[in-house]
PDB file of C-alpha atoms in Angstrom:
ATOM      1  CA  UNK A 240      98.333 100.023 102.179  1.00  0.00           C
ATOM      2  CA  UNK A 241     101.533 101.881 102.189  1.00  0.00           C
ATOM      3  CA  UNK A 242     101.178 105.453 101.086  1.00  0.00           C
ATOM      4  CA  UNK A 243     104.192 107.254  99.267  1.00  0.00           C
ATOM      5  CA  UNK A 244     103.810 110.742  99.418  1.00  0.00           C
ATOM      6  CA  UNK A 245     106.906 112.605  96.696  1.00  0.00           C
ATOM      7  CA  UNK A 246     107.832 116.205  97.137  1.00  0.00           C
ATOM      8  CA  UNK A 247     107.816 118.778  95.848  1.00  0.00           C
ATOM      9  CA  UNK A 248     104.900 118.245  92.620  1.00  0.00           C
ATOM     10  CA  UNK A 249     106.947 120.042  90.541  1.00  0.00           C
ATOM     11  CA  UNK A 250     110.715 121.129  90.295  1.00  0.00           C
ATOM     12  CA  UNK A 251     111.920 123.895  87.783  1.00  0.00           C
ATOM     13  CA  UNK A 252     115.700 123.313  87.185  1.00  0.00           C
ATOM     14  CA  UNK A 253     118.181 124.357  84.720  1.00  0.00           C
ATOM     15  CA  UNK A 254     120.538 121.684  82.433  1.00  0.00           C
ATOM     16  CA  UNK A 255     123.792 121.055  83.934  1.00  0.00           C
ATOM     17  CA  UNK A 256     122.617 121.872  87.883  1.00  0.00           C
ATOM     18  CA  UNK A 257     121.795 119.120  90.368  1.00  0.00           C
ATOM     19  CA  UNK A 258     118.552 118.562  91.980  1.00  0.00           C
ATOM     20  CA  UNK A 259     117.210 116.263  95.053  1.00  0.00           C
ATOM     21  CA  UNK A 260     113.628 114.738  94.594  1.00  0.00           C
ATOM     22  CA  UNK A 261     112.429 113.271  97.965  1.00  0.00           C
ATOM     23  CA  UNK A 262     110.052 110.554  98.705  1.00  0.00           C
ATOM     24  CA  UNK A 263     108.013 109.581 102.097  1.00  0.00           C
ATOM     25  CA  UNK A 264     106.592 106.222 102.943  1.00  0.00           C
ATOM     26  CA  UNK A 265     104.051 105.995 105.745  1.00  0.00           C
ATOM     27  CA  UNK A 266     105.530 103.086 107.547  1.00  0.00           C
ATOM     28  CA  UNK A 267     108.955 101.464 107.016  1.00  0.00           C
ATOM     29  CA  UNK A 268     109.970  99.749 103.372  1.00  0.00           C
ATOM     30  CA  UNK A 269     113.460  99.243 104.874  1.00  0.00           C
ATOM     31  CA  UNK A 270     115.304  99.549 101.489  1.00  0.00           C
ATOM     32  CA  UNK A 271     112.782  98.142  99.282  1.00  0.00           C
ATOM     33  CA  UNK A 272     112.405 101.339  97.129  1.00  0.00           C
ATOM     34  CA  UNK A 273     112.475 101.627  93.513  1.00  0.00           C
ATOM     35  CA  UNK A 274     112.241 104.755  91.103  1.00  0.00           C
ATOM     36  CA  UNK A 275     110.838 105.049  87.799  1.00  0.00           C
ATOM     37  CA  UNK A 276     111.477 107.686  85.208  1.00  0.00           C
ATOM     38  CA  UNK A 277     108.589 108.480  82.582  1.00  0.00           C
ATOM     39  CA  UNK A 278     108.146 110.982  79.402  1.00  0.00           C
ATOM     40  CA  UNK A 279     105.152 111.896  77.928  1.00  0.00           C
ATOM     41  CA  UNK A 280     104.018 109.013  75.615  1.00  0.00           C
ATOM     42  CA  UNK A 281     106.573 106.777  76.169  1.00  0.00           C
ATOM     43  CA  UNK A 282     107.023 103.227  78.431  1.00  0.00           C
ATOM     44  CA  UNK A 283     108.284 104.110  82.096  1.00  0.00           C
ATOM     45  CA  UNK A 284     112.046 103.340  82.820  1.00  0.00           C
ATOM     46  CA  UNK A 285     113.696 102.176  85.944  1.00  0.00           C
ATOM     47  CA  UNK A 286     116.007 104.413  87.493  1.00  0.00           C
ATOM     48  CA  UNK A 287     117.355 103.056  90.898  1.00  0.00           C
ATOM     49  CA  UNK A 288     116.229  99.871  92.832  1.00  0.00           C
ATOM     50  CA  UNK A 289     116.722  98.492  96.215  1.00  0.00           C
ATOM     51  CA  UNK A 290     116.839 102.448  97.613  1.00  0.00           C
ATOM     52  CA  UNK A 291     120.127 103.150  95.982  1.00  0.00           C
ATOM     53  CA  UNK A 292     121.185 100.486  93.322  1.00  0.00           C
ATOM     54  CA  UNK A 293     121.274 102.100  89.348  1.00  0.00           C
ATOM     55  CA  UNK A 294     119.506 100.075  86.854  1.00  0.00           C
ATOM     56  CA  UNK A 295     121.486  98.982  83.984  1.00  0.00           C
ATOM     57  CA  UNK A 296     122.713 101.811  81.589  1.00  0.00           C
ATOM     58  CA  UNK A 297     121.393 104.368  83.732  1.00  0.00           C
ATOM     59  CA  UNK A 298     124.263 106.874  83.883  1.00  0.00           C
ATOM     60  CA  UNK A 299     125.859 108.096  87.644  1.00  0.00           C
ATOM     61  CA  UNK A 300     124.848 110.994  88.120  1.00  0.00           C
ATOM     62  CA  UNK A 301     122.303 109.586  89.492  1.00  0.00           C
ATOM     63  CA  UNK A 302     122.228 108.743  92.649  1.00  0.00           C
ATOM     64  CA  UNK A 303     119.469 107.096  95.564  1.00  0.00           C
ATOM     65  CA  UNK A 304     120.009 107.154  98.877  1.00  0.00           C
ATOM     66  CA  UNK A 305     117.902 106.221 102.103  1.00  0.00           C
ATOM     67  CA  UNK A 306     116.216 103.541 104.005  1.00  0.00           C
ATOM     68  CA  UNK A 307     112.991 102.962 106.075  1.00  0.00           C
ATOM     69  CA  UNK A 308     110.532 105.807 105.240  1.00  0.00           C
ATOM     70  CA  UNK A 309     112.809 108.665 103.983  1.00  0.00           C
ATOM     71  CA  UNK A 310     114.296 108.459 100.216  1.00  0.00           C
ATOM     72  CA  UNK A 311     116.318 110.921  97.550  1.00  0.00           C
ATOM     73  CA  UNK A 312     116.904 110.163  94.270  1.00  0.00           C
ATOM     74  CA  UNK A 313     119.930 113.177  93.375  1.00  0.00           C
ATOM     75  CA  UNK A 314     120.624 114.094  89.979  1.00  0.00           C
ATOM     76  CA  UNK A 315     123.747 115.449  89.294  1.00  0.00           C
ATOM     77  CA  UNK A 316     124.375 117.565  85.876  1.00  0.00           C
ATOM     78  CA  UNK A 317     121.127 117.676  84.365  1.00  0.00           C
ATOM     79  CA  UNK A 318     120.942 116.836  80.914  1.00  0.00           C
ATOM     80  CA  UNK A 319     117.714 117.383  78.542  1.00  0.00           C
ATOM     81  CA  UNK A 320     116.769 113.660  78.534  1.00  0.00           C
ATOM     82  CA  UNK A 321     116.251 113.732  82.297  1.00  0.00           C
ATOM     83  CA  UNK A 322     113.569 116.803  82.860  1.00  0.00           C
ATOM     84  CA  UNK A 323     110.519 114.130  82.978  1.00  0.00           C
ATOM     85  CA  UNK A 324     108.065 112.959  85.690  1.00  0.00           C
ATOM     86  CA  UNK A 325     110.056 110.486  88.449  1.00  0.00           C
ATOM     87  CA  UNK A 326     107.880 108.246  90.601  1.00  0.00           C
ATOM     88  CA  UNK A 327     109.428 106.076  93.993  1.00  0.00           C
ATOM     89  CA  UNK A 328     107.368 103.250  94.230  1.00  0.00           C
ATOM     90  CA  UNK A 329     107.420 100.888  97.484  1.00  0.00           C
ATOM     91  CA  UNK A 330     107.621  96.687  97.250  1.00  0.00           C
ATOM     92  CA  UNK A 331     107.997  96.342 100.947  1.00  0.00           C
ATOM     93  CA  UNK A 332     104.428  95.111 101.182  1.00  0.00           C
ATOM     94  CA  UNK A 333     101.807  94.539  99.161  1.00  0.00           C
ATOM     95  CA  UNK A 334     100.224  95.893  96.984  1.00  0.00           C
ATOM     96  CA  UNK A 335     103.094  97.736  95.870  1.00  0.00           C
ATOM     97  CA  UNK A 336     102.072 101.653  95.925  1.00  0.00           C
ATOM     98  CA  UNK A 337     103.252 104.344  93.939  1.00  0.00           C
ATOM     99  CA  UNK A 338     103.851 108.433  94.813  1.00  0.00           C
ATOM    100  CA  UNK A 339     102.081 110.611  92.862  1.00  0.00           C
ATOM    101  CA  UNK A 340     105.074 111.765  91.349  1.00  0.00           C
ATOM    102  CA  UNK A 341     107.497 114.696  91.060  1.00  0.00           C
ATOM    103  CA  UNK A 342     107.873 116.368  87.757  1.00  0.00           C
ATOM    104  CA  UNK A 343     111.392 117.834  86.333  1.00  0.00           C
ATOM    105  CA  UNK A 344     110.859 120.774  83.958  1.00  0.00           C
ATOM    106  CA  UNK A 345     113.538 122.908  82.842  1.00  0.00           C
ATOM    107  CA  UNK A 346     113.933 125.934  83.832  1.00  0.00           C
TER     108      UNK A 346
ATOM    109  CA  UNK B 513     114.054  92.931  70.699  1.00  0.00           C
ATOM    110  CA  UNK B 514     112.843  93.285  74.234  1.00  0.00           C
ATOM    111  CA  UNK B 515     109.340  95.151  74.256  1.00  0.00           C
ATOM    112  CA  UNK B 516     105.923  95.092  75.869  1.00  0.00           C
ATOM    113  CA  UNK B 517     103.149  96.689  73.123  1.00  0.00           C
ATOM    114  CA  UNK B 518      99.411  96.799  74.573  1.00  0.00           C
ATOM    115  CA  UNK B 519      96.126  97.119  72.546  1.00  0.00           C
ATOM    116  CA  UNK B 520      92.541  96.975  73.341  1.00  0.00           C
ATOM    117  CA  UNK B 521      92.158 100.299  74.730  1.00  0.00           C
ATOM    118  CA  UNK B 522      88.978 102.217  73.597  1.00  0.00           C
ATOM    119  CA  UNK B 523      86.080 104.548  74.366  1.00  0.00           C
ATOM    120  CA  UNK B 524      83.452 102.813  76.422  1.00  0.00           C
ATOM    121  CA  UNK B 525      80.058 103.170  78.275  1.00  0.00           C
ATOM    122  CA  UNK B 526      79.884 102.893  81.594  1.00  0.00           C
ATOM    123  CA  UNK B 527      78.893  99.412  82.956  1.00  0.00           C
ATOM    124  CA  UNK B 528      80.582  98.418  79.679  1.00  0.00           C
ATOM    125  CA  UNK B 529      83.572  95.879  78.648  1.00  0.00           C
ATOM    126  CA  UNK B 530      86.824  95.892  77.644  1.00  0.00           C
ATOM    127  CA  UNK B 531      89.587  93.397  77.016  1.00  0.00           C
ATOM    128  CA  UNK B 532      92.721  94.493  76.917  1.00  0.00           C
ATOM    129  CA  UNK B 533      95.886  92.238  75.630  1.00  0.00           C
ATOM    130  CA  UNK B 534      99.654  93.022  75.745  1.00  0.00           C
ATOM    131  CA  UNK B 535     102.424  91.318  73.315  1.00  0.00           C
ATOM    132  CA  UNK B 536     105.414  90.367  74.783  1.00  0.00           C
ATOM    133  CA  UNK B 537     108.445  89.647  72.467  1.00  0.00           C
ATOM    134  CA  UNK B 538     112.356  89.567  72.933  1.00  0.00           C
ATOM    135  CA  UNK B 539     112.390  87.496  76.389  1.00  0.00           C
ATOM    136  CA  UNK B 540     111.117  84.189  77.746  1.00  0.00           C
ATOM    137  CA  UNK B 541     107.242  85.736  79.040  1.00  0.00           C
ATOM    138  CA  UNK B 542     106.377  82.244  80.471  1.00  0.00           C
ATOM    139  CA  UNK B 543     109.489  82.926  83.359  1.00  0.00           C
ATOM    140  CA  UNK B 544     107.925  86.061  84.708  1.00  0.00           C
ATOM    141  CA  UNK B 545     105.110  87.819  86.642  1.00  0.00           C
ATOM    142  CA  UNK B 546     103.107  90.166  84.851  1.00  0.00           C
ATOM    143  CA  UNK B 547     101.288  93.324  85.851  1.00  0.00           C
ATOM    144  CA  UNK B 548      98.590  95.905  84.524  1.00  0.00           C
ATOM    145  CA  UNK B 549      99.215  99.216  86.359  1.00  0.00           C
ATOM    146  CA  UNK B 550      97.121 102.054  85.072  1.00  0.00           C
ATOM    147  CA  UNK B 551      97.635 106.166  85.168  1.00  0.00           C
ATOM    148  CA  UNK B 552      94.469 107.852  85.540  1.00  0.00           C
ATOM    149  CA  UNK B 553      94.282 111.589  83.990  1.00  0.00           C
ATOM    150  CA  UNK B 554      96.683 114.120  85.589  1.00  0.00           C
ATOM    151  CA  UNK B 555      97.445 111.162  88.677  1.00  0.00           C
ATOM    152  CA  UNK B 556     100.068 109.457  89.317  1.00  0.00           C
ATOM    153  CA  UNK B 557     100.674 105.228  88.340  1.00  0.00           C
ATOM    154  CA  UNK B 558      98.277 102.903  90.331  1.00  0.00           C
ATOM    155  CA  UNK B 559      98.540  98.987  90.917  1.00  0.00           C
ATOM    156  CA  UNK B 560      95.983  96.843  89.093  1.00  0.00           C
ATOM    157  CA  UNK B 561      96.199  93.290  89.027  1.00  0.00           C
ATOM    158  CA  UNK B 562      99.066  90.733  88.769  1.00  0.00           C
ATOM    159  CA  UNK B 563      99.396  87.057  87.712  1.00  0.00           C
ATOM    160  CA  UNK B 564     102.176  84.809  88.432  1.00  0.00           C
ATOM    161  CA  UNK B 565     104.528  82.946  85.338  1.00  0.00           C
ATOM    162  CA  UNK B 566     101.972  80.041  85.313  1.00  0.00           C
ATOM    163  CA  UNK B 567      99.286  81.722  85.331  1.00  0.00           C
ATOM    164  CA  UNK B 568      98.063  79.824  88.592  1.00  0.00           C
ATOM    165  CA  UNK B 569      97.807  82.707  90.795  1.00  0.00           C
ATOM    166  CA  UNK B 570      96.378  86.224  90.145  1.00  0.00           C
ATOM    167  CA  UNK B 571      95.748  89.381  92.138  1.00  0.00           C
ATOM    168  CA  UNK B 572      93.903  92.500  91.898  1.00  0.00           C
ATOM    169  CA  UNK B 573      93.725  95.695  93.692  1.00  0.00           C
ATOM    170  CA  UNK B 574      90.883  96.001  95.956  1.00  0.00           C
ATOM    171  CA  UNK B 575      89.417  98.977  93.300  1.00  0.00           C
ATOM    172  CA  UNK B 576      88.819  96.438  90.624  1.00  0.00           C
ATOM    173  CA  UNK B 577      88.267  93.125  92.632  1.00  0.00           C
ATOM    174  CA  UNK B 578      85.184  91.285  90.953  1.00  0.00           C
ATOM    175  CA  UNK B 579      84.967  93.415  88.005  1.00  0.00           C
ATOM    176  CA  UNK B 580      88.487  92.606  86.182  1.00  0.00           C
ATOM    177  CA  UNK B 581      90.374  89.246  84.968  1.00  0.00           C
ATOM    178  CA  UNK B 582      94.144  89.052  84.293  1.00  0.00           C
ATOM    179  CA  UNK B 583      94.872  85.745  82.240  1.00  0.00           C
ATOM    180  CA  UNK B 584      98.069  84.960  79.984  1.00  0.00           C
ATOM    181  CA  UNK B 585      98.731  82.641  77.661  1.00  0.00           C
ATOM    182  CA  UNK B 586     102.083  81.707  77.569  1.00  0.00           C
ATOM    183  CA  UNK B 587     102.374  79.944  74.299  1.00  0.00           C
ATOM    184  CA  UNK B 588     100.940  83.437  72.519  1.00  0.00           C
ATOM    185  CA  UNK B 589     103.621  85.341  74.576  1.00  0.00           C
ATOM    186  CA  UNK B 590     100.391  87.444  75.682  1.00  0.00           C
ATOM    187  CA  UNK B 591      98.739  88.652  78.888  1.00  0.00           C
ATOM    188  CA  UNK B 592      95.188  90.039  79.200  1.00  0.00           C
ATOM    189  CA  UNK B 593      93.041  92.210  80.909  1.00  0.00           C
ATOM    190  CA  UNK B 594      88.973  91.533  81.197  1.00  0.00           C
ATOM    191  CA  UNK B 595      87.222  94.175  81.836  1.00  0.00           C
ATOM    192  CA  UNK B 596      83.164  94.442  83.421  1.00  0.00           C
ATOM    193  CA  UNK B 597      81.597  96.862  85.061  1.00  0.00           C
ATOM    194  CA  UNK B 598      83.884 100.115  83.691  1.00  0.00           C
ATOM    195  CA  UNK B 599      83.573 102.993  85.750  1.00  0.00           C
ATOM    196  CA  UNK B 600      84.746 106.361  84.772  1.00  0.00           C
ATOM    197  CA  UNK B 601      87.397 105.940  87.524  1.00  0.00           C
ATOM    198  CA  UNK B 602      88.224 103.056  85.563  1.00  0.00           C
ATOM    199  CA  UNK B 603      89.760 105.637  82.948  1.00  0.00           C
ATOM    200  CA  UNK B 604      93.535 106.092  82.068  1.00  0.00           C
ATOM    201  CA  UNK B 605      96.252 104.899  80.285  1.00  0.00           C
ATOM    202  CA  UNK B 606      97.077 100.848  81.261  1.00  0.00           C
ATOM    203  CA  UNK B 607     100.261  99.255  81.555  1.00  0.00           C
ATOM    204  CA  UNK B 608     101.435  96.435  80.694  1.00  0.00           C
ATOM    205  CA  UNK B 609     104.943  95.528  82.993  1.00  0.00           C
ATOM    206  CA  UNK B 610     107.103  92.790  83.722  1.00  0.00           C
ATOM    207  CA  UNK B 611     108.683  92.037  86.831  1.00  0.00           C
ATOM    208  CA  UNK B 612     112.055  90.985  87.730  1.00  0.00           C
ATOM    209  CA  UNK B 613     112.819  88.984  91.116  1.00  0.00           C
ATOM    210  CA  UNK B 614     116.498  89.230  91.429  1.00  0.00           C
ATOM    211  CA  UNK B 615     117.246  85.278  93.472  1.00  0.00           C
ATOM    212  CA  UNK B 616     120.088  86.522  95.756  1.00  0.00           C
ATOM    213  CA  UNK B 617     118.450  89.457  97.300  1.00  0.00           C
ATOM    214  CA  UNK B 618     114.827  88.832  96.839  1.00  0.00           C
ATOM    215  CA  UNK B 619     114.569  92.541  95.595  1.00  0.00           C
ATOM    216  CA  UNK B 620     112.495  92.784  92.519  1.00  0.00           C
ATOM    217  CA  UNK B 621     111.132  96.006  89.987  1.00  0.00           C
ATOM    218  CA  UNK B 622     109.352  96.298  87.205  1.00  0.00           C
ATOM    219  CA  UNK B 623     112.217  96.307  84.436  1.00  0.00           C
ATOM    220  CA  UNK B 624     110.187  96.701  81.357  1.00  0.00           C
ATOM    221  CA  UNK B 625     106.857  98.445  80.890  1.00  0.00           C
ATOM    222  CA  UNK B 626     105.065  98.994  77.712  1.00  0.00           C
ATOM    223  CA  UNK B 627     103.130 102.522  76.127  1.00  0.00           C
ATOM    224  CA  UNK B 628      99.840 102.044  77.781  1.00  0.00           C
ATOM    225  CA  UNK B 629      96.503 101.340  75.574  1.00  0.00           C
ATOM    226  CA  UNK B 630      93.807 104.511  76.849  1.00  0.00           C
ATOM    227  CA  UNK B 631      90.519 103.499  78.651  1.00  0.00           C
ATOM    228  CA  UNK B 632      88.043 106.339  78.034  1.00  0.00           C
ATOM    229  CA  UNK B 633      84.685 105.512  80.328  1.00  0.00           C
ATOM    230  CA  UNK B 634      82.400 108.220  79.257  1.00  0.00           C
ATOM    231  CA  UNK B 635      78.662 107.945  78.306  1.00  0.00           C
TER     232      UNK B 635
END
């Protein structure tokens, strides 16, 4: 299976600054890259499809970018209700696999 | 309105049982593919098992292969998870999550994802 490795583990960042989380794949996913954003106790939330498309009401500051095995998700102007954990997950092949996840704390 | 609410979860021995069931309400359940995905303890989210809108065709990671049965019943608006054989890598919080296939592109996601029931394996 594909493994997605997400770096760093943990990013310390204050509101209102923007921050780059990255993600590897081990072998190509072309664009076929989706990221998910999830608070404690609460459902997970789509963030960005297809590498760099925004799910519906999810503001622009954020951004995704990249294709094949190298992906960013940019946030731009941090606001409260984004420090939470953000996971890329592949759907190139199956099973889809997950990263372990990168989590946004505020500084 | 649109949600995904699981229940089920509990503390159980291991080489126990569970079934786990997930309520879907606010969209048309029998047009999409469901999945469990689980979060073990401090790890990140991990692939389960999948079943297609009819309920013809399932799937399961190789982890739980032989020990765990997705189902749905479409006019209850509910998926299921059977669970034999628990492990205590079995434990974490389980997901219940609806895909999207978008036709034009073939890209899909999971769009909506409920809470998560717990699993605690522990003797």
């Amino acid at each position: 299976e594909i493994v997605m490795t997400q770096s760093p583990a943990t990013l310390s960042v204050s509101p209102g600054e923007r921050t780059t989380l990255s993600c590897r794949a081990s072998q190509s996913v072309s664009r076929n890259l989706a990221w998910y954003r999830h608070k404690p106790g609460q459902a997970p939330r789509l963030v960005i499809y297809a590498a760099s498309t925004r799910a519906s009401d999810i503001p622009a500051r954020f951004s995704g970018s990249g294709s094949g095995t190298e992906f960013t998700l940019t946030i731009n102007s941090l606001q409260s209700e984004d420090f939470a954990v953000y996971y890329c997950q592949q759907y190139e092949k199956w099973p889809c696999t997950f990263g372990q996840g990168t989590k946004l704390e505020m500084k | 309105e649109v949600q995904l609410v699981e229940s089920g979860g509990g503390l159980v021995q291991p080489g126990g049982s569970l079934r786990l069931s997930c309520s879907a309400s606010g969209f048309t359940f029998s047009s999409y593919t469901m999945y469990w995905i689980r979060q073990a303890p401090g790890k990140g989210l991990e692939y389960v098992s999948a079943i297609h809108s009819d309920g013809r065709d399932t799937f399961y990671a190789d982890s739980v292969n032989g020990r765990f049965t997705i189902s749905r019943d479409n006019s209850q608006n509910t998926l299921y998870l059977e669970m034999k054989s628990l492990r205590t890598e079995d434990m974490g919080v389980y997901h219940c999550v609806k895909r999207r296939t978008l036709v034009t592109s073939g890209d899909w996601y999971f769009d909506l994802w409920g809470r998560g029931t717990l699993v605690a394996v522990s003797s």
